[in-house]
Coordinates of C-alpha atoms in Angstrom, one line a residue:
Chain L
D1 CA 9.3 6.8 3.3
A2 CA 5.8 6.0 2.1
G3 CA 4.2 2.8 3.3
V4 CA 2.2 0.4 1.3
T5 CA -0.5 2.2 -0.7
Q6 CA -3.7 0.8 -2.1
S7 CA -6.4 2.2 -4.4
P8 CA -9.2 2.7 -4.4
T9 CA -10.1 3.1 -0.8
H10 CA -13.7 2.0 -1.3
L11 CA -15.5 0.3 -4.1
I12 CA -19.1 -0.6 -4.7
K13 CA -20.0 -3.2 -7.4
T14 CA -22.9 -5.4 -8.3
R15 CA -23.0 -9.1 -8.7
G16 CA -21.4 -10.4 -11.9
Q17 CA -19.2 -7.4 -12.4
Q18 CA -15.4 -7.4 -12.4
V19 CA -13.0 -5.4 -10.2
T20 CA -9.4 -4.4 -10.2
L21 CA -7.6 -3.4 -7.0
R22 CA -4.1 -1.8 -7.0
C23 CA -1.2 -1.9 -4.6
S24 CA 2.2 -0.1 -4.5
P25 CA 4.7 -1.7 -2.2
I26 CA 7.2 0.0 0.1
S27 CA 10.2 1.3 -1.9
G28 CA 12.8 -1.5 -2.2
H29 CA 10.3 -4.3 -1.5
K30 CA 10.1 -7.0 -4.2
S31 CA 7.3 -9.1 -2.8
V32 CA 3.6 -8.3 -2.7
S33 CA 0.9 -10.5 -1.1
W34 CA -2.9 -10.2 -1.1
Y35 CA -5.2 -11.1 1.7
Q36 CA -9.0 -11.0 2.0
Q37 CA -10.5 -10.0 5.4
V38 CA -14.2 -10.7 5.8
L39 CA -15.9 -8.7 8.6
G40 CA -15.3 -10.3 11.9
Q41 CA -12.5 -12.7 10.7
G42 CA -8.8 -12.8 10.3
P43 CA -7.2 -12.1 6.9
Q44 CA -7.0 -15.0 4.5
F45 CA -4.1 -15.4 2.1
I46 CA -4.9 -15.1 -1.6
F47 CA -1.7 -14.7 -3.6
Q48 CA 2.0 -13.9 -3.3
Y49 CA 4.1 -12.4 -6.1
Y50 CA 7.9 -12.0 -6.0
E51 CA 9.9 -10.6 -8.9
K52 CA 6.7 -10.8 -11.1
E53 CA 6.3 -14.5 -10.5
E54 CA 3.6 -16.2 -8.4
R55 CA 5.1 -17.7 -5.3
G56 CA 2.0 -18.9 -3.5
R57 CA -1.7 -19.2 -3.9
G58 CA -4.4 -19.7 -1.3
N59 CA -7.7 -21.5 -1.5
F60 CA -9.6 -19.1 -3.7
P61 CA -11.4 -19.8 -7.0
D62 CA -10.0 -19.0 -10.4
R63 CA -12.2 -15.9 -10.5
F64 CA -9.3 -14.4 -8.5
S65 CA -6.2 -13.5 -10.4
A66 CA -3.2 -11.1 -9.9
R67 CA -0.1 -9.9 -11.5
Q68 CA 3.0 -7.9 -10.5
F69 CA 4.6 -5.3 -12.7
P70 CA 8.3 -4.5 -13.3
N71 CA 8.1 -1.7 -10.7
Y72 CA 6.8 -4.3 -8.2
S73 CA 3.3 -2.8 -8.0
S74 CA 0.5 -5.3 -8.2
E75 CA -3.1 -5.7 -9.3
L76 CA -5.7 -8.1 -7.9
N77 CA -8.6 -8.9 -10.3
V78 CA -11.8 -10.5 -9.3
N79 CA -14.3 -11.6 -12.0
A80 CA -17.9 -12.5 -11.8
L81 CA -18.3 -10.9 -8.4
L82 CA -20.5 -12.7 -5.7
L83 CA -22.0 -11.2 -2.6
G84 CA -19.5 -13.2 -0.6
D85 CA -16.6 -11.3 -2.1
S86 CA -17.6 -8.3 0.0
A87 CA -14.6 -7.8 2.2
L88 CA -11.5 -5.7 3.0
Y89 CA -8.7 -6.6 0.6
L90 CA -5.3 -6.1 2.1
C91 CA -2.0 -5.8 0.3
A92 CA 1.3 -6.5 2.1
S93 CA 4.8 -6.0 0.9
S94 CA 8.1 -7.4 2.1
F95 CA 11.7 -7.3 1.0
S96 CA 12.6 -10.9 0.3
G97 CA 9.2 -12.6 0.2
T98 CA 10.3 -15.4 2.6
G99 CA 8.4 -16.7 5.5
T100 CA 10.7 -15.0 8.0
D101 CA 10.4 -11.6 6.4
T102 CA 8.0 -9.1 8.0
Q103 CA 5.0 -8.2 5.8
Y104 CA 3.9 -4.6 6.0
F105 CA 0.2 -4.0 5.2
G106 CA -1.6 -1.2 3.4
P107 CA -4.8 0.4 4.6
G108 CA -6.9 -1.9 2.4
T109 CA -9.6 -1.6 -0.2
R110 CA -13.2 -2.0 1.1
L111 CA -15.2 -3.9 -1.6
T112 CA -19.0 -4.0 -1.3
V113 CA -20.9 -6.2 -3.7
L114 CA -24.6 -5.5 -4.0
Chain U
A1 CA -1.4 -27.5 7.4
Q2 CA -1.0 -24.5 9.7
S3 CA -3.5 -23.0 12.0
V4 CA -3.8 -20.4 14.8
A5 CA -6.2 -20.2 17.6
Q6 CA -7.0 -17.1 19.6
P7 CA -9.3 -18.5 22.3
E8 CA -10.7 -15.1 23.5
D9 CA -12.9 -13.0 21.3
Q10 CA -12.5 -10.1 23.7
V11 CA -10.2 -9.1 26.6
N12 CA -11.2 -6.3 29.0
V13 CA -8.6 -4.7 31.1
A14 CA -8.3 -1.5 33.2
E15 CA -5.8 1.1 32.2
G16 CA -2.5 0.5 34.0
N17 CA -3.1 -3.2 34.5
P18 CA -1.2 -6.0 32.7
L19 CA -2.6 -7.1 29.3
T20 CA -2.3 -10.6 27.9
V21 CA -3.7 -11.8 24.6
K22 CA -3.5 -15.5 24.0
C23 CA -2.4 -17.4 20.9
T24 CA -1.7 -21.1 20.2
Y25 CA -0.6 -22.5 16.9
S26 CA -0.2 -25.7 14.9
V27 CA 2.4 -26.1 12.2
S28 CA 4.7 -28.7 10.8
G29 CA 8.3 -27.9 11.6
N30 CA 9.6 -24.7 13.2
P31 CA 7.0 -21.8 13.3
Y32 CA 7.5 -18.2 12.4
L33 CA 5.1 -16.2 14.6
F34 CA 3.8 -12.7 14.2
W35 CA 1.6 -10.3 16.1
Y36 CA -0.3 -7.5 14.3
V37 CA -2.7 -4.9 15.6
Q38 CA -5.6 -3.4 13.6
Y39 CA -7.4 -0.1 14.4
P40 CA -10.9 0.7 13.0
N41 CA -10.9 1.1 9.2
R42 CA -7.1 0.6 9.0
G43 CA -4.8 -2.1 7.8
L44 CA -2.6 -4.2 10.0
Q45 CA 0.3 -2.8 11.9
F46 CA 3.3 -5.1 12.7
L47 CA 4.1 -5.4 16.4
L48 CA 6.7 -8.2 16.7
K49 CA 7.8 -11.5 15.5
Y50 CA 9.6 -14.7 16.6
I51 CA 11.8 -16.5 14.1
T52 CA 14.4 -18.2 16.3
G53 CA 16.6 -17.5 19.3
D54 CA 15.5 -15.9 22.6
N55 CA 11.9 -17.0 23.5
L56 CA 11.1 -13.5 24.8
V57 CA 10.6 -11.1 22.0
K58 CA 10.2 -7.4 22.5
G59 CA 8.3 -5.3 20.0
S60 CA 6.7 -1.9 19.3
Y61 CA 4.8 0.2 21.8
G62 CA 6.0 -1.7 24.8
F63 CA 4.5 -5.1 23.7
E64 CA 6.4 -8.3 24.2
A65 CA 5.6 -12.0 23.5
E66 CA 6.9 -15.3 24.8
F67 CA 7.4 -18.3 22.5
N68 CA 6.6 -21.6 24.3
K69 CA 7.4 -24.6 22.1
S70 CA 6.1 -27.2 24.5
Q71 CA 2.7 -25.5 24.8
T72 CA 2.7 -24.3 21.2
S73 CA 1.8 -20.8 22.4
F74 CA 2.9 -17.2 21.6
H75 CA 1.0 -15.0 24.0
L76 CA 1.2 -11.2 23.6
K77 CA 1.8 -9.1 26.8
K78 CA 2.1 -5.6 27.9
P79 CA 2.9 -4.7 31.5
S80 CA 0.8 -1.6 31.7
A81 CA -2.1 -1.2 29.3
L82 CA -3.2 2.2 27.8
V83 CA -6.6 3.2 26.6
S84 CA -5.0 3.7 23.2
D85 CA -4.1 0.0 23.1
S86 CA -7.8 -0.7 22.5
A87 CA -7.9 -2.4 19.1
L88 CA -8.1 -5.8 17.3
Y89 CA -5.1 -8.0 17.7
F90 CA -4.1 -10.8 15.3
C91 CA -1.6 -13.6 15.8
A92 CA -0.3 -15.2 12.6
V93 CA 2.0 -18.1 11.7
S94 CA 4.2 -19.1 8.8
H95 CA 6.8 -21.8 8.3
L96 CA 9.6 -22.9 5.9
K97 CA 7.3 -25.0 3.7
A98 CA 4.4 -22.6 3.6
A99 CA 3.1 -21.5 0.2
G100 CA 5.2 -18.5 -0.5
N101 CA 5.2 -16.3 2.5
K102 CA 1.7 -17.2 3.4
L103 CA 0.6 -16.0 6.8
T104 CA -2.2 -17.9 8.5
F105 CA -4.1 -15.7 11.0
G106 CA -6.2 -16.3 14.0
G107 CA -9.7 -14.9 14.3
G108 CA -8.5 -11.9 16.3
T109 CA -9.0 -10.7 19.8
R110 CA -10.6 -7.4 20.6
V111 CA -8.9 -5.6 23.4
L112 CA -10.8 -3.0 25.4
V113 CA -8.8 -0.9 27.9
K114 CA -11.0 1.1 30.2
P115 CA -9.9 4.3 31.9

């Protein structure tokens, strides 16, 4: 079975632009979570969606938004990009979306903001 | 609030020697603890987790971890390290009342296994 897939692999944007990142979960998984990993740091939780509803939100500004589609894939949108948004954005899927459930991560999207 | 500390930025070990990567946590209530490994330009790969039960957890690639409630620790161990174990290791914690399935990660420990 395919693992979690993310697109694009790399992305270069300029300050003030908007970006959309995409994630397809493992088949059968209903939960998708998004994390931001700045170089040299551990990942930070941005959002969790389960059955198309937001289940959790981290300490990120309203410029960050997400949604989940009926096929359980997800998009992360970031508006008004700042230099500090440069990071590896990781998507993780899990079956039940609970805290005990293992999250499986995709390879990430590397976003560079110039 | 939940937090994780990985006190060592880097661990150096010779191939064939035991490997230990330290992790301590702080959480309200019972913790759910995870270890992940990250290779260059890759996402995170799941190694093992502790939810409840036996304090010694065995995972992938010969790794194991021991949950110690009194010391609030969850150290990762491997009896005999391989050069291919060289990577970045992350400890993470969640709990029943976390926002969704939010994982809080430590800052990571780079492991370098020398031949």
